[in-house]
JSON list of C-alpha atoms in Angstrom, two decimals:
[
{"chain": "U", "resi": 185, "resn": "UNK", "atom": "CA", "xyz": [269.04, 235.90, 94.46]},
{"chain": "U", "resi": 186, "resn": "UNK", "atom": "CA", "xyz": [269.91, 238.78, 92.14]},
{"chain": "U", "resi": 187, "resn": "UNK", "atom": "CA", "xyz": [273.60, 239.66, 91.75]},
{"chain": "U", "resi": 188, "resn": "UNK", "atom": "CA", "xyz": [275.90, 241.74, 89.58]},
{"chain": "U", "resi": 189, "resn": "UNK", "atom": "CA", "xyz": [278.39, 239.43, 87.88]},
{"chain": "U", "resi": 190, "resn": "UNK", "atom": "CA", "xyz": [281.45, 240.39, 85.87]},
{"chain": "U", "resi": 191, "resn": "UNK", "atom": "CA", "xyz": [281.24, 238.95, 82.37]},
{"chain": "U", "resi": 192, "resn": "UNK", "atom": "CA", "xyz": [282.36, 235.31, 82.41]},
{"chain": "U", "resi": 193, "resn": "UNK", "atom": "CA", "xyz": [282.50, 232.45, 79.94]},
{"chain": "U", "resi": 194, "resn": "UNK", "atom": "CA", "xyz": [280.73, 230.22, 82.48]},
{"chain": "U", "resi": 195, "resn": "UNK", "atom": "CA", "xyz": [277.48, 232.04, 81.63]},
{"chain": "U", "resi": 196, "resn": "UNK", "atom": "CA", "xyz": [277.77, 231.54, 77.86]},
{"chain": "U", "resi": 197, "resn": "UNK", "atom": "CA", "xyz": [274.53, 229.55, 77.48]},
{"chain": "U", "resi": 198, "resn": "UNK", "atom": "CA", "xyz": [272.63, 231.83, 79.86]},
{"chain": "U", "resi": 199, "resn": "UNK", "atom": "CA", "xyz": [273.86, 234.92, 78.03]},
{"chain": "U", "resi": 200, "resn": "UNK", "atom": "CA", "xyz": [272.87, 233.46, 74.65]},
{"chain": "U", "resi": 201, "resn": "UNK", "atom": "CA", "xyz": [269.37, 232.80, 76.03]},
{"chain": "U", "resi": 202, "resn": "UNK", "atom": "CA", "xyz": [269.16, 236.46, 77.08]},
{"chain": "U", "resi": 203, "resn": "UNK", "atom": "CA", "xyz": [270.44, 237.58, 73.67]},
{"chain": "U", "resi": 204, "resn": "UNK", "atom": "CA", "xyz": [267.80, 235.45, 71.94]},
{"chain": "U", "resi": 205, "resn": "UNK", "atom": "CA", "xyz": [265.13, 236.98, 74.18]},
{"chain": "U", "resi": 206, "resn": "UNK", "atom": "CA", "xyz": [266.20, 240.41, 72.88]},
{"chain": "U", "resi": 207, "resn": "UNK", "atom": "CA", "xyz": [266.47, 239.04, 69.33]},
{"chain": "U", "resi": 208, "resn": "UNK", "atom": "CA", "xyz": [269.61, 238.41, 67.32]},
{"chain": "U", "resi": 209, "resn": "UNK", "atom": "CA", "xyz": [271.18, 241.62, 66.08]},
{"chain": "U", "resi": 210, "resn": "UNK", "atom": "CA", "xyz": [269.14, 243.83, 68.43]},
{"chain": "U", "resi": 211, "resn": "UNK", "atom": "CA", "xyz": [271.16, 246.47, 70.30]},
{"chain": "U", "resi": 212, "resn": "UNK", "atom": "CA", "xyz": [271.42, 245.74, 74.04]},
{"chain": "U", "resi": 213, "resn": "UNK", "atom": "CA", "xyz": [272.14, 248.86, 76.07]},
{"chain": "U", "resi": 214, "resn": "UNK", "atom": "CA", "xyz": [274.87, 248.30, 78.64]},
{"chain": "U", "resi": 215, "resn": "UNK", "atom": "CA", "xyz": [276.17, 245.06, 77.13]},
{"chain": "U", "resi": 216, "resn": "UNK", "atom": "CA", "xyz": [279.19, 246.35, 75.21]},
{"chain": "U", "resi": 217, "resn": "UNK", "atom": "CA", "xyz": [278.26, 244.13, 72.27]},
{"chain": "U", "resi": 218, "resn": "UNK", "atom": "CA", "xyz": [279.42, 245.39, 68.88]},
{"chain": "U", "resi": 219, "resn": "UNK", "atom": "CA", "xyz": [277.97, 244.39, 65.52]},
{"chain": "U", "resi": 220, "resn": "UNK", "atom": "CA", "xyz": [281.15, 242.50, 64.61]},
{"chain": "U", "resi": 221, "resn": "UNK", "atom": "CA", "xyz": [281.34, 240.51, 67.88]},
{"chain": "U", "resi": 222, "resn": "UNK", "atom": "CA", "xyz": [280.84, 236.80, 67.22]},
{"chain": "U", "resi": 223, "resn": "UNK", "atom": "CA", "xyz": [279.44, 235.39, 70.44]},
{"chain": "U", "resi": 224, "resn": "UNK", "atom": "CA", "xyz": [277.82, 232.11, 69.41]},
{"chain": "U", "resi": 225, "resn": "UNK", "atom": "CA", "xyz": [281.00, 230.00, 69.47]},
{"chain": "U", "resi": 226, "resn": "UNK", "atom": "CA", "xyz": [282.85, 229.43, 72.74]},
{"chain": "U", "resi": 227, "resn": "UNK", "atom": "CA", "xyz": [285.98, 231.04, 71.26]},
{"chain": "U", "resi": 228, "resn": "UNK", "atom": "CA", "xyz": [284.14, 234.11, 70.00]},
{"chain": "U", "resi": 229, "resn": "UNK", "atom": "CA", "xyz": [282.30, 234.52, 73.29]},
{"chain": "U", "resi": 230, "resn": "UNK", "atom": "CA", "xyz": [285.58, 234.19, 75.22]},
{"chain": "U", "resi": 231, "resn": "UNK", "atom": "CA", "xyz": [287.15, 236.88, 73.03]},
{"chain": "U", "resi": 232, "resn": "UNK", "atom": "CA", "xyz": [284.24, 239.23, 73.69]},
{"chain": "U", "resi": 233, "resn": "UNK", "atom": "CA", "xyz": [284.36, 238.59, 77.46]},
{"chain": "U", "resi": 234, "resn": "UNK", "atom": "CA", "xyz": [288.14, 239.20, 77.40]},
{"chain": "U", "resi": 235, "resn": "UNK", "atom": "CA", "xyz": [287.59, 242.56, 75.63]},
{"chain": "U", "resi": 236, "resn": "UNK", "atom": "CA", "xyz": [284.97, 243.64, 78.18]},
{"chain": "U", "resi": 237, "resn": "UNK", "atom": "CA", "xyz": [287.27, 242.65, 81.04]},
{"chain": "U", "resi": 238, "resn": "UNK", "atom": "CA", "xyz": [290.27, 244.44, 79.54]},
{"chain": "U", "resi": 239, "resn": "UNK", "atom": "CA", "xyz": [288.23, 247.60, 78.98]},
{"chain": "U", "resi": 240, "resn": "UNK", "atom": "CA", "xyz": [287.84, 248.00, 82.74]},
{"chain": "U", "resi": 241, "resn": "UNK", "atom": "CA", "xyz": [291.53, 248.34, 83.47]},
{"chain": "U", "resi": 242, "resn": "UNK", "atom": "CA", "xyz": [293.42, 250.31, 80.91]},
{"chain": "U", "resi": 243, "resn": "UNK", "atom": "CA", "xyz": [293.85, 251.99, 77.59]},
{"chain": "U", "resi": 244, "resn": "UNK", "atom": "CA", "xyz": [291.17, 251.06, 75.13]},
{"chain": "U", "resi": 245, "resn": "UNK", "atom": "CA", "xyz": [291.37, 250.94, 71.34]},
{"chain": "U", "resi": 246, "resn": "UNK", "atom": "CA", "xyz": [289.06, 252.61, 68.85]},
{"chain": "U", "resi": 247, "resn": "UNK", "atom": "CA", "xyz": [288.52, 255.80, 70.86]},
{"chain": "U", "resi": 248, "resn": "UNK", "atom": "CA", "xyz": [286.61, 253.98, 73.58]},
{"chain": "U", "resi": 249, "resn": "UNK", "atom": "CA", "xyz": [287.15, 254.79, 77.22]},
{"chain": "U", "resi": 250, "resn": "UNK", "atom": "CA", "xyz": [287.64, 252.53, 80.24]},
{"chain": "U", "resi": 251, "resn": "UNK", "atom": "CA", "xyz": [284.38, 251.02, 81.48]},
{"chain": "U", "resi": 252, "resn": "UNK", "atom": "CA", "xyz": [283.30, 248.24, 83.81]},
{"chain": "U", "resi": 253, "resn": "UNK", "atom": "CA", "xyz": [280.62, 245.80, 82.67]},
{"chain": "U", "resi": 254, "resn": "UNK", "atom": "CA", "xyz": [278.32, 243.60, 84.74]},
{"chain": "U", "resi": 255, "resn": "UNK", "atom": "CA", "xyz": [275.54, 241.21, 83.99]},
{"chain": "U", "resi": 256, "resn": "UNK", "atom": "CA", "xyz": [272.48, 241.18, 86.22]},
{"chain": "U", "resi": 257, "resn": "UNK", "atom": "CA", "xyz": [271.99, 237.52, 87.08]},
{"chain": "U", "resi": 258, "resn": "UNK", "atom": "CA", "xyz": [269.30, 235.76, 89.09]},
{"chain": "U", "resi": 259, "resn": "UNK", "atom": "CA", "xyz": [269.42, 232.02, 89.76]},
{"chain": "U", "resi": 260, "resn": "UNK", "atom": "CA", "xyz": [271.75, 231.46, 86.80]},
{"chain": "U", "resi": 261, "resn": "UNK", "atom": "CA", "xyz": [269.61, 233.50, 84.38]},
{"chain": "U", "resi": 262, "resn": "UNK", "atom": "CA", "xyz": [271.09, 236.61, 82.75]},
{"chain": "U", "resi": 263, "resn": "UNK", "atom": "CA", "xyz": [268.44, 239.30, 83.15]},
{"chain": "U", "resi": 264, "resn": "UNK", "atom": "CA", "xyz": [270.35, 242.25, 81.74]},
{"chain": "U", "resi": 265, "resn": "UNK", "atom": "CA", "xyz": [273.59, 244.20, 81.56]},
{"chain": "U", "resi": 266, "resn": "UNK", "atom": "CA", "xyz": [274.88, 247.46, 82.97]},
{"chain": "U", "resi": 267, "resn": "UNK", "atom": "CA", "xyz": [278.01, 249.49, 82.30]},
{"chain": "U", "resi": 268, "resn": "UNK", "atom": "CA", "xyz": [279.87, 252.17, 84.25]},
{"chain": "U", "resi": 269, "resn": "UNK", "atom": "CA", "xyz": [282.09, 254.34, 82.06]},
{"chain": "U", "resi": 270, "resn": "UNK", "atom": "CA", "xyz": [284.94, 255.65, 84.20]},
{"chain": "U", "resi": 271, "resn": "UNK", "atom": "CA", "xyz": [284.92, 259.11, 82.59]},
{"chain": "U", "resi": 272, "resn": "UNK", "atom": "CA", "xyz": [283.32, 260.83, 79.61]},
{"chain": "U", "resi": 273, "resn": "UNK", "atom": "CA", "xyz": [284.58, 262.07, 76.29]},
{"chain": "U", "resi": 274, "resn": "UNK", "atom": "CA", "xyz": [282.71, 264.73, 74.27]},
{"chain": "U", "resi": 275, "resn": "UNK", "atom": "CA", "xyz": [280.56, 262.14, 72.48]},
{"chain": "U", "resi": 276, "resn": "UNK", "atom": "CA", "xyz": [279.47, 260.42, 75.71]},
{"chain": "U", "resi": 277, "resn": "UNK", "atom": "CA", "xyz": [278.88, 263.78, 77.40]},
{"chain": "U", "resi": 278, "resn": "UNK", "atom": "CA", "xyz": [276.45, 264.67, 74.65]},
{"chain": "U", "resi": 279, "resn": "UNK", "atom": "CA", "xyz": [274.35, 261.53, 74.81]},
{"chain": "U", "resi": 280, "resn": "UNK", "atom": "CA", "xyz": [275.18, 258.21, 76.45]},
{"chain": "U", "resi": 281, "resn": "UNK", "atom": "CA", "xyz": [276.65, 259.29, 79.78]},
{"chain": "U", "resi": 282, "resn": "UNK", "atom": "CA", "xyz": [278.44, 257.30, 82.47]},
{"chain": "U", "resi": 283, "resn": "UNK", "atom": "CA", "xyz": [275.98, 254.44, 82.83]},
{"chain": "U", "resi": 284, "resn": "UNK", "atom": "CA", "xyz": [274.11, 252.34, 80.31]},
{"chain": "U", "resi": 285, "resn": "UNK", "atom": "CA", "xyz": [271.72, 249.54, 81.15]},
{"chain": "U", "resi": 286, "resn": "UNK", "atom": "CA", "xyz": [269.36, 247.13, 79.47]},
{"chain": "U", "resi": 287, "resn": "UNK", "atom": "CA", "xyz": [267.04, 244.36, 80.64]},
{"chain": "U", "resi": 288, "resn": "UNK", "atom": "CA", "xyz": [265.90, 241.45, 78.50]},
{"chain": "U", "resi": 289, "resn": "UNK", "atom": "CA", "xyz": [262.25, 241.74, 77.47]},
{"chain": "U", "resi": 290, "resn": "UNK", "atom": "CA", "xyz": [260.99, 238.82, 79.58]},
{"chain": "U", "resi": 291, "resn": "UNK", "atom": "CA", "xyz": [262.50, 240.34, 82.77]},
{"chain": "U", "resi": 292, "resn": "UNK", "atom": "CA", "xyz": [261.12, 243.87, 82.39]},
{"chain": "U", "resi": 293, "resn": "UNK", "atom": "CA", "xyz": [258.69, 245.36, 84.88]},
{"chain": "U", "resi": 294, "resn": "UNK", "atom": "CA", "xyz": [260.26, 243.55, 87.86]},
{"chain": "U", "resi": 295, "resn": "UNK", "atom": "CA", "xyz": [262.60, 246.28, 89.14]},
{"chain": "U", "resi": 296, "resn": "UNK", "atom": "CA", "xyz": [265.70, 244.68, 87.60]},
{"chain": "U", "resi": 297, "resn": "UNK", "atom": "CA", "xyz": [267.03, 247.92, 86.06]},
{"chain": "U", "resi": 298, "resn": "UNK", "atom": "CA", "xyz": [266.34, 249.97, 89.21]},
{"chain": "U", "resi": 299, "resn": "UNK", "atom": "CA", "xyz": [268.10, 247.36, 91.32]},
{"chain": "U", "resi": 300, "resn": "UNK", "atom": "CA", "xyz": [271.12, 247.24, 89.00]},
{"chain": "U", "resi": 301, "resn": "UNK", "atom": "CA", "xyz": [271.41, 251.01, 88.71]},
{"chain": "U", "resi": 302, "resn": "UNK", "atom": "CA", "xyz": [271.38, 251.40, 92.50]},
{"chain": "U", "resi": 303, "resn": "UNK", "atom": "CA", "xyz": [274.29, 248.95, 92.81]},
{"chain": "U", "resi": 304, "resn": "UNK", "atom": "CA", "xyz": [276.31, 250.62, 90.06]},
{"chain": "U", "resi": 305, "resn": "UNK", "atom": "CA", "xyz": [275.74, 254.05, 91.62]},
{"chain": "U", "resi": 306, "resn": "UNK", "atom": "CA", "xyz": [277.41, 252.61, 94.74]},
{"chain": "U", "resi": 307, "resn": "UNK", "atom": "CA", "xyz": [280.35, 251.56, 92.55]},
{"chain": "U", "resi": 308, "resn": "UNK", "atom": "CA", "xyz": [280.52, 255.07, 91.07]},
{"chain": "U", "resi": 309, "resn": "UNK", "atom": "CA", "xyz": [280.70, 256.45, 94.61]},
{"chain": "U", "resi": 310, "resn": "UNK", "atom": "CA", "xyz": [283.52, 254.01, 95.39]},
{"chain": "U", "resi": 311, "resn": "UNK", "atom": "CA", "xyz": [285.34, 255.40, 92.34]},
{"chain": "U", "resi": 312, "resn": "UNK", "atom": "CA", "xyz": [284.79, 258.88, 93.82]},
{"chain": "U", "resi": 313, "resn": "UNK", "atom": "CA", "xyz": [282.77, 260.21, 90.92]},
{"chain": "U", "resi": 314, "resn": "UNK", "atom": "CA", "xyz": [280.99, 263.33, 92.22]},
{"chain": "U", "resi": 315, "resn": "UNK", "atom": "CA", "xyz": [278.07, 262.91, 89.81]},
{"chain": "U", "resi": 316, "resn": "UNK", "atom": "CA", "xyz": [277.06, 260.78, 86.88]},
{"chain": "U", "resi": 317, "resn": "UNK", "atom": "CA", "xyz": [275.27, 261.54, 83.64]},
{"chain": "U", "resi": 318, "resn": "UNK", "atom": "CA", "xyz": [272.71, 259.11, 82.22]},
{"chain": "U", "resi": 319, "resn": "UNK", "atom": "CA", "xyz": [270.52, 259.41, 79.18]},
{"chain": "U", "resi": 320, "resn": "UNK", "atom": "CA", "xyz": [267.62, 257.62, 77.61]},
{"chain": "U", "resi": 321, "resn": "UNK", "atom": "CA", "xyz": [265.60, 258.10, 74.47]},
{"chain": "U", "resi": 322, "resn": "UNK", "atom": "CA", "xyz": [262.61, 260.40, 74.71]},
{"chain": "U", "resi": 323, "resn": "UNK", "atom": "CA", "xyz": [260.56, 257.39, 73.61]},
{"chain": "U", "resi": 324, "resn": "UNK", "atom": "CA", "xyz": [261.69, 255.30, 76.61]},
{"chain": "U", "resi": 325, "resn": "UNK", "atom": "CA", "xyz": [259.59, 256.28, 79.66]},
{"chain": "U", "resi": 326, "resn": "UNK", "atom": "CA", "xyz": [260.54, 253.08, 81.51]},
{"chain": "U", "resi": 327, "resn": "UNK", "atom": "CA", "xyz": [264.24, 254.00, 81.56]},
{"chain": "U", "resi": 328, "resn": "UNK", "atom": "CA", "xyz": [263.36, 257.58, 82.53]},
{"chain": "U", "resi": 329, "resn": "UNK", "atom": "CA", "xyz": [261.46, 256.21, 85.56]},
{"chain": "U", "resi": 330, "resn": "UNK", "atom": "CA", "xyz": [264.40, 253.96, 86.52]},
{"chain": "U", "resi": 331, "resn": "UNK", "atom": "CA", "xyz": [266.77, 256.93, 86.42]},
{"chain": "U", "resi": 332, "resn": "UNK", "atom": "CA", "xyz": [264.37, 259.20, 88.31]},
{"chain": "U", "resi": 333, "resn": "UNK", "atom": "CA", "xyz": [263.77, 256.54, 91.02]},
{"chain": "U", "resi": 334, "resn": "UNK", "atom": "CA", "xyz": [267.52, 256.49, 91.59]},
{"chain": "U", "resi": 335, "resn": "UNK", "atom": "CA", "xyz": [267.79, 260.25, 92.06]},
{"chain": "U", "resi": 336, "resn": "UNK", "atom": "CA", "xyz": [268.10, 261.39, 88.46]},
{"chain": "U", "resi": 337, "resn": "UNK", "atom": "CA", "xyz": [267.35, 265.05, 87.85]},
{"chain": "U", "resi": 338, "resn": "UNK", "atom": "CA", "xyz": [266.47, 266.00, 84.29]},
{"chain": "U", "resi": 339, "resn": "UNK", "atom": "CA", "xyz": [269.17, 268.26, 82.90]},
{"chain": "U", "resi": 340, "resn": "UNK", "atom": "CA", "xyz": [267.77, 268.70, 79.40]},
{"chain": "U", "resi": 341, "resn": "UNK", "atom": "CA", "xyz": [266.17, 267.10, 76.37]},
{"chain": "U", "resi": 342, "resn": "UNK", "atom": "CA", "xyz": [268.15, 267.40, 73.14]},
{"chain": "U", "resi": 343, "resn": "UNK", "atom": "CA", "xyz": [268.79, 265.91, 69.74]},
{"chain": "U", "resi": 344, "resn": "UNK", "atom": "CA", "xyz": [271.94, 263.77, 69.92]},
{"chain": "U", "resi": 345, "resn": "UNK", "atom": "CA", "xyz": [273.87, 261.32, 67.76]},
{"chain": "U", "resi": 346, "resn": "UNK", "atom": "CA", "xyz": [271.66, 258.64, 69.39]},
{"chain": "U", "resi": 347, "resn": "UNK", "atom": "CA", "xyz": [268.47, 260.54, 68.54]},
{"chain": "U", "resi": 348, "resn": "UNK", "atom": "CA", "xyz": [266.28, 262.67, 70.83]},
{"chain": "U", "resi": 349, "resn": "UNK", "atom": "CA", "xyz": [267.43, 262.06, 74.41]},
{"chain": "U", "resi": 350, "resn": "UNK", "atom": "CA", "xyz": [266.55, 262.95, 77.98]},
{"chain": "U", "resi": 351, "resn": "UNK", "atom": "CA", "xyz": [269.79, 263.69, 79.89]},
{"chain": "U", "resi": 352, "resn": "UNK", "atom": "CA", "xyz": [269.90, 263.24, 83.67]},
{"chain": "U", "resi": 353, "resn": "UNK", "atom": "CA", "xyz": [272.42, 264.01, 86.39]},
{"chain": "U", "resi": 354, "resn": "UNK", "atom": "CA", "xyz": [272.69, 262.09, 89.64]},
{"chain": "U", "resi": 355, "resn": "UNK", "atom": "CA", "xyz": [274.77, 263.76, 92.35]},
{"chain": "U", "resi": 356, "resn": "UNK", "atom": "CA", "xyz": [276.69, 261.16, 94.37]},
{"chain": "U", "resi": 357, "resn": "UNK", "atom": "CA", "xyz": [278.05, 263.37, 97.14]}
]
C-alpha cells in the first residue's frame, strides 16, 4: 500500500536504496537534500531528517522558507519525495513554486507522482492555500502531465534561475 511518510530514520536503508537508484550526487526534486548533506552514516542521516522536520514548523536558516516533506513509500520501499512549501518568496515565485516532487527512476510510469501530488494538494487545502504554483523544466513532459492531470493550468513558459520552465497554477477553492 502506498503512503506518504514524514522523513524518519527508520527508513535509512530504504532511502539510501532510492538515492542509489537516482545515482549518488544526482539532484532529487522534492527531497530537500543539499550537496553538503552527509546521509550515508546514521548520524548524518539523522541530522538531515531533523533539519527536514524542523523546516516544517518554524523559522528556517539560509533564506529558506517553511516546508513540509514526505516520502512516498510502498511496502517499505521509498519511491520518491514530495515537498509543500508553506508560502513563496520571490525566487520560488519565479521558478520552483509551492510543490516539488521526484520519483526514483525504477518507480516511474506507475502513477506515483500523480498519486503523491493529489495527496499533497489535499494538504495544501487543509492549510487553506487558495492556489498553488508548480513548475517543471520544459524538457520534462512527464512532470507536466502529472501537474496537468491534477488540475494544473499553464500560466507561462519562461527562463528562470532553474532554466527554461513551464509554470502552472492549481486553484484549490
